[in-house]
XYZ file of C-alpha atoms in Angstrom:
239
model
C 47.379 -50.746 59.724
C 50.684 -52.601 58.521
C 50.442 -56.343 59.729
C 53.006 -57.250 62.102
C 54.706 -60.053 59.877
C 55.623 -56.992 57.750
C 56.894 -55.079 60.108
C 59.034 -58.093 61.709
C 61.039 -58.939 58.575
C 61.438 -55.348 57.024
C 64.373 -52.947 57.803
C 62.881 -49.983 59.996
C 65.813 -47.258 59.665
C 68.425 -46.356 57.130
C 71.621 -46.180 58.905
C 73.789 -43.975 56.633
C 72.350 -40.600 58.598
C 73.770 -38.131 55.862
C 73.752 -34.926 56.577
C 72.678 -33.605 53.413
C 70.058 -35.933 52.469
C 67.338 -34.832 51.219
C 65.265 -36.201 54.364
C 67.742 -34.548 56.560
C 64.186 -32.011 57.711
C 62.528 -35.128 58.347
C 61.871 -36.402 61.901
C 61.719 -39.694 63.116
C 57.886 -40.651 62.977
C 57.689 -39.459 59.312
C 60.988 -41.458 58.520
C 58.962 -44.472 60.030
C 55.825 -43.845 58.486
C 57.162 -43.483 55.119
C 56.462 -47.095 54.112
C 53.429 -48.827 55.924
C 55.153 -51.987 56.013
C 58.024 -50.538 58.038
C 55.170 -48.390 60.340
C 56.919 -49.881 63.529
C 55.826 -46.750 65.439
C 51.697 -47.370 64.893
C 52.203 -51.331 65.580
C 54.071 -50.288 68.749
C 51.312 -47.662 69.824
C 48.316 -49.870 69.185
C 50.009 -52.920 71.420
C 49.938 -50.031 74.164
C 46.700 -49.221 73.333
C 45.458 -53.204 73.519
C 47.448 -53.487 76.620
C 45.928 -50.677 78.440
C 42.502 -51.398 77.487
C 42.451 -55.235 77.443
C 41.270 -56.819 81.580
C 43.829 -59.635 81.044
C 47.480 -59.515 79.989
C 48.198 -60.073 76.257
C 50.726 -62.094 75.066
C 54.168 -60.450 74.897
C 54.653 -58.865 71.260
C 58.490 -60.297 71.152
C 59.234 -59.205 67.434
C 57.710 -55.573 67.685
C 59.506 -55.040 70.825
C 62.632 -56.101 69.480
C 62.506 -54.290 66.076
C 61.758 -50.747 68.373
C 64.944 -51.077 70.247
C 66.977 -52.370 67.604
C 65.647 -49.195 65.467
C 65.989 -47.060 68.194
C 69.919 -47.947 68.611
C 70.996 -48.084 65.561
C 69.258 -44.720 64.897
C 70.773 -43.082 67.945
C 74.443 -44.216 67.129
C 74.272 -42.562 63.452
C 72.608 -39.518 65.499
C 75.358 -39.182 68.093
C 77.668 -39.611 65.118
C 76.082 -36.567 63.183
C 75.310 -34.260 66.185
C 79.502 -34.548 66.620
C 79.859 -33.846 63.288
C 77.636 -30.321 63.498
C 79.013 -29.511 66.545
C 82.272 -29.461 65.384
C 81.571 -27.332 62.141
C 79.483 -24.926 64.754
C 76.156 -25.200 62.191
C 73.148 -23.812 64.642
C 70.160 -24.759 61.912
C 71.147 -28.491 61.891
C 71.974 -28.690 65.971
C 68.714 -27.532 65.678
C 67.272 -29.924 63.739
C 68.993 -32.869 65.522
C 67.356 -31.651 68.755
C 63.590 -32.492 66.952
C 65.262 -35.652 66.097
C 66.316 -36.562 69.334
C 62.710 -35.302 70.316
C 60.914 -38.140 68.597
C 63.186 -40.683 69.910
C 62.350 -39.731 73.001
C 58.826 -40.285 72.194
C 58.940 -43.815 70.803
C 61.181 -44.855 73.823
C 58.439 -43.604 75.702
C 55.543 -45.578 74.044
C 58.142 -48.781 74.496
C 58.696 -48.236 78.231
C 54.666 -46.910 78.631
C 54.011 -50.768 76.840
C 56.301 -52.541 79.692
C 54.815 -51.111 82.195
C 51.608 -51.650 81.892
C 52.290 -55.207 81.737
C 54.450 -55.064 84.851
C 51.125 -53.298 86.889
C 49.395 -56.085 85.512
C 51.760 -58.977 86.188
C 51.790 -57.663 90.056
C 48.211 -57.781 90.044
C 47.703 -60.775 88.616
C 50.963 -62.583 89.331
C 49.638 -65.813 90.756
C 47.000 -66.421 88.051
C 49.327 -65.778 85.089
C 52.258 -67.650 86.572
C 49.435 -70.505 87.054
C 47.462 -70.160 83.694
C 48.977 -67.808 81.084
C 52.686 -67.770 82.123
C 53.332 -68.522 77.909
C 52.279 -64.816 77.643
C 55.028 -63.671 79.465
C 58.405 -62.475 78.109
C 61.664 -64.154 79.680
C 62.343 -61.285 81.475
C 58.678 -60.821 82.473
C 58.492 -64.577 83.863
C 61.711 -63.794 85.690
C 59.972 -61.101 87.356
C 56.879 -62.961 88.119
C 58.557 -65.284 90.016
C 60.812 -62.656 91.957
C 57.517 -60.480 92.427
C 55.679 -63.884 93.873
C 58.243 -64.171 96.046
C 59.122 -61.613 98.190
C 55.479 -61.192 98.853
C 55.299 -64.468 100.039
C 58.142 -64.198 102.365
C 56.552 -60.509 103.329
C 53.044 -62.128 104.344
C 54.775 -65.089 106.010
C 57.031 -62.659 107.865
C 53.696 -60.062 108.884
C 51.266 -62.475 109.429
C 51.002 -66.137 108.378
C 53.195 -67.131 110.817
C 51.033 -66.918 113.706
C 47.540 -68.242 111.871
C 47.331 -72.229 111.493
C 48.670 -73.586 108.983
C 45.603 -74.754 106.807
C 44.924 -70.913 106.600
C 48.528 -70.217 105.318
C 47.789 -71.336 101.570
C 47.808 -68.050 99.452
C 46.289 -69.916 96.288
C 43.378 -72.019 97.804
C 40.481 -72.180 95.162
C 37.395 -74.355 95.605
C 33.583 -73.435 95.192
C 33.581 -71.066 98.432
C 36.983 -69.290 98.156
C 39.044 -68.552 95.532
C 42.120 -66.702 96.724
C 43.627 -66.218 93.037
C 43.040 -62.779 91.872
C 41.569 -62.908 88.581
C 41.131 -60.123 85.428
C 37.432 -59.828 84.584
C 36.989 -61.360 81.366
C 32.928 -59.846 81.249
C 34.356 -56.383 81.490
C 33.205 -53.733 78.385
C 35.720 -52.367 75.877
C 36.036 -50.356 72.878
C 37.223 -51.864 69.676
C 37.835 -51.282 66.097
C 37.277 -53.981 63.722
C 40.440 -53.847 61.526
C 39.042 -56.509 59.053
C 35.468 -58.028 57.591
C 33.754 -60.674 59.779
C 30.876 -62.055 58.315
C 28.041 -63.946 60.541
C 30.362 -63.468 64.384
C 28.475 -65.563 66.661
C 28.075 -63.458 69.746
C 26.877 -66.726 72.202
C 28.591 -69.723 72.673
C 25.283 -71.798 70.668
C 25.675 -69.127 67.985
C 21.850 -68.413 68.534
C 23.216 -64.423 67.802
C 25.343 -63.355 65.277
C 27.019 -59.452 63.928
C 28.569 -59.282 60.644
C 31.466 -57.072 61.873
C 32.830 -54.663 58.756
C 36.263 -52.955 58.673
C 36.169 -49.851 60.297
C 32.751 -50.647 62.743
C 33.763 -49.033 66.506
C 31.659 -51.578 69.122
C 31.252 -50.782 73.074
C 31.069 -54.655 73.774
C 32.440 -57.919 76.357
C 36.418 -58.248 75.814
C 35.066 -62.095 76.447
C 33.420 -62.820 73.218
C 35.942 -60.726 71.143
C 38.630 -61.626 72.513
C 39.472 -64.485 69.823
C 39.302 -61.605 67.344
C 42.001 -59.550 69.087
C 44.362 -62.193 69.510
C 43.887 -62.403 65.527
C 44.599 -59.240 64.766
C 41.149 -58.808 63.302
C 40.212 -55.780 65.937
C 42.245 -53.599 67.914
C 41.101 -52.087 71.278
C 40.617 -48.050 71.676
């Protein structure tokens, strides 16, 4: 899989749509996946994939985000732009072929919005601890939310029923030894994962009593806690 530095920096979509290009039978995914480097559309579908299958919420993958919907718009302008173009000549094989186009940009917005999402469920889940302890993984937007999202279900339990308790029971974030009030993601839950790269000697305890020499390729049913390092490295993906 294409390492996201390369995809970041590269140039994911030839603008000049012409109509009698030689890739004009091409649809979107194989225009993407025509240079690894540029596969925007696998690095896009694997942070969904890490996203839905990761307990906590992953930091906020600004730069693939970004490069989907800046492909996506300047792919759908020189789209509109041909589909005019064939309409007016009245040419039923290419309106035809502009549909499939318009077919697999549907399905890459898709993936993008599916990737939101699931952060969104998780953010209302979770809001309190992540606005406490991992707001940094948020986007702008997300944090934006958070807050809101915090806040009108504060002033909904206030407004239901912590008005009429005492006050010392009002506290919606109270954490000592007895009662912790702060939803948290289990960090001990089991996942699937792919190592993407060679790790010789992983320790899988803290004293490093146990240790797996993890080879590209290996699929492991294991604790997202003592890989999750490794995913935030890039050096497994979840599945």
């Amino acid at each position: 899989m294409a390492s996201k530095e390369e995809a970041k920096e590269d140039v994911l979509f030839d603008e000049n749509f012409d109509e009698g290009d030689e890739d004009e039978s091409k649809n979107l995914v194989e225009l993407l996946n025509e240079d690894e480097s540029k596969n925007v559309v696998e690095l896009l579908k694997q942070c969904l994939f890490n996203e839905r299958a990761a307990p906590e919420l992953l930091v906020f993958e600004a730069d693939i985000v970004q490069a989907a919907k800046q492909a996506l718009e300047a792919h759908t302008e020189s789209l509109v732009e041909a589909r005019d173009n064939v309409q007016a000549e009245d040419d039923n094989h290419n309106t035809f072929q502009f549909s499939l186009f318009q077919m697999d940009i549907d399905r890459v917005t898709y993936l993008l919005n599916a990737y939101l999402r699931t952060r969104l469920k998780k953010i209302e889940k979770f809001v309190l601890y992540i606005l406490q302890d991992q707001d940094d993984r948020l986007s702008t937007d997300e944090y934006k939310f958070a807050e809101g999202y915090l806040n009108l279900t504060e002033e909904h339990f206030i407004k239901s029923f912590l008005q009429f308790i005492p006050d010392k029971f009002r506290e919606l974030t109270d954490n000592d030894k007895l009662v912790d009030m702060v939803p948290r993601p289990s960090l001990q839950q089991h996942v699937f994962l792919r190592v993407n790269t060679d790790v010789p000697a992983f320790p899988l305890t803290e004293d490093g009593e146990q240790e797996v020499d993890l080879a590209k390729g290996d699929v492991f049913a294991a604790s997202y806690f003592v890989f999750k390092d490794l995913l935030a490295e890039d050096k497994i993906a979840l599945i």
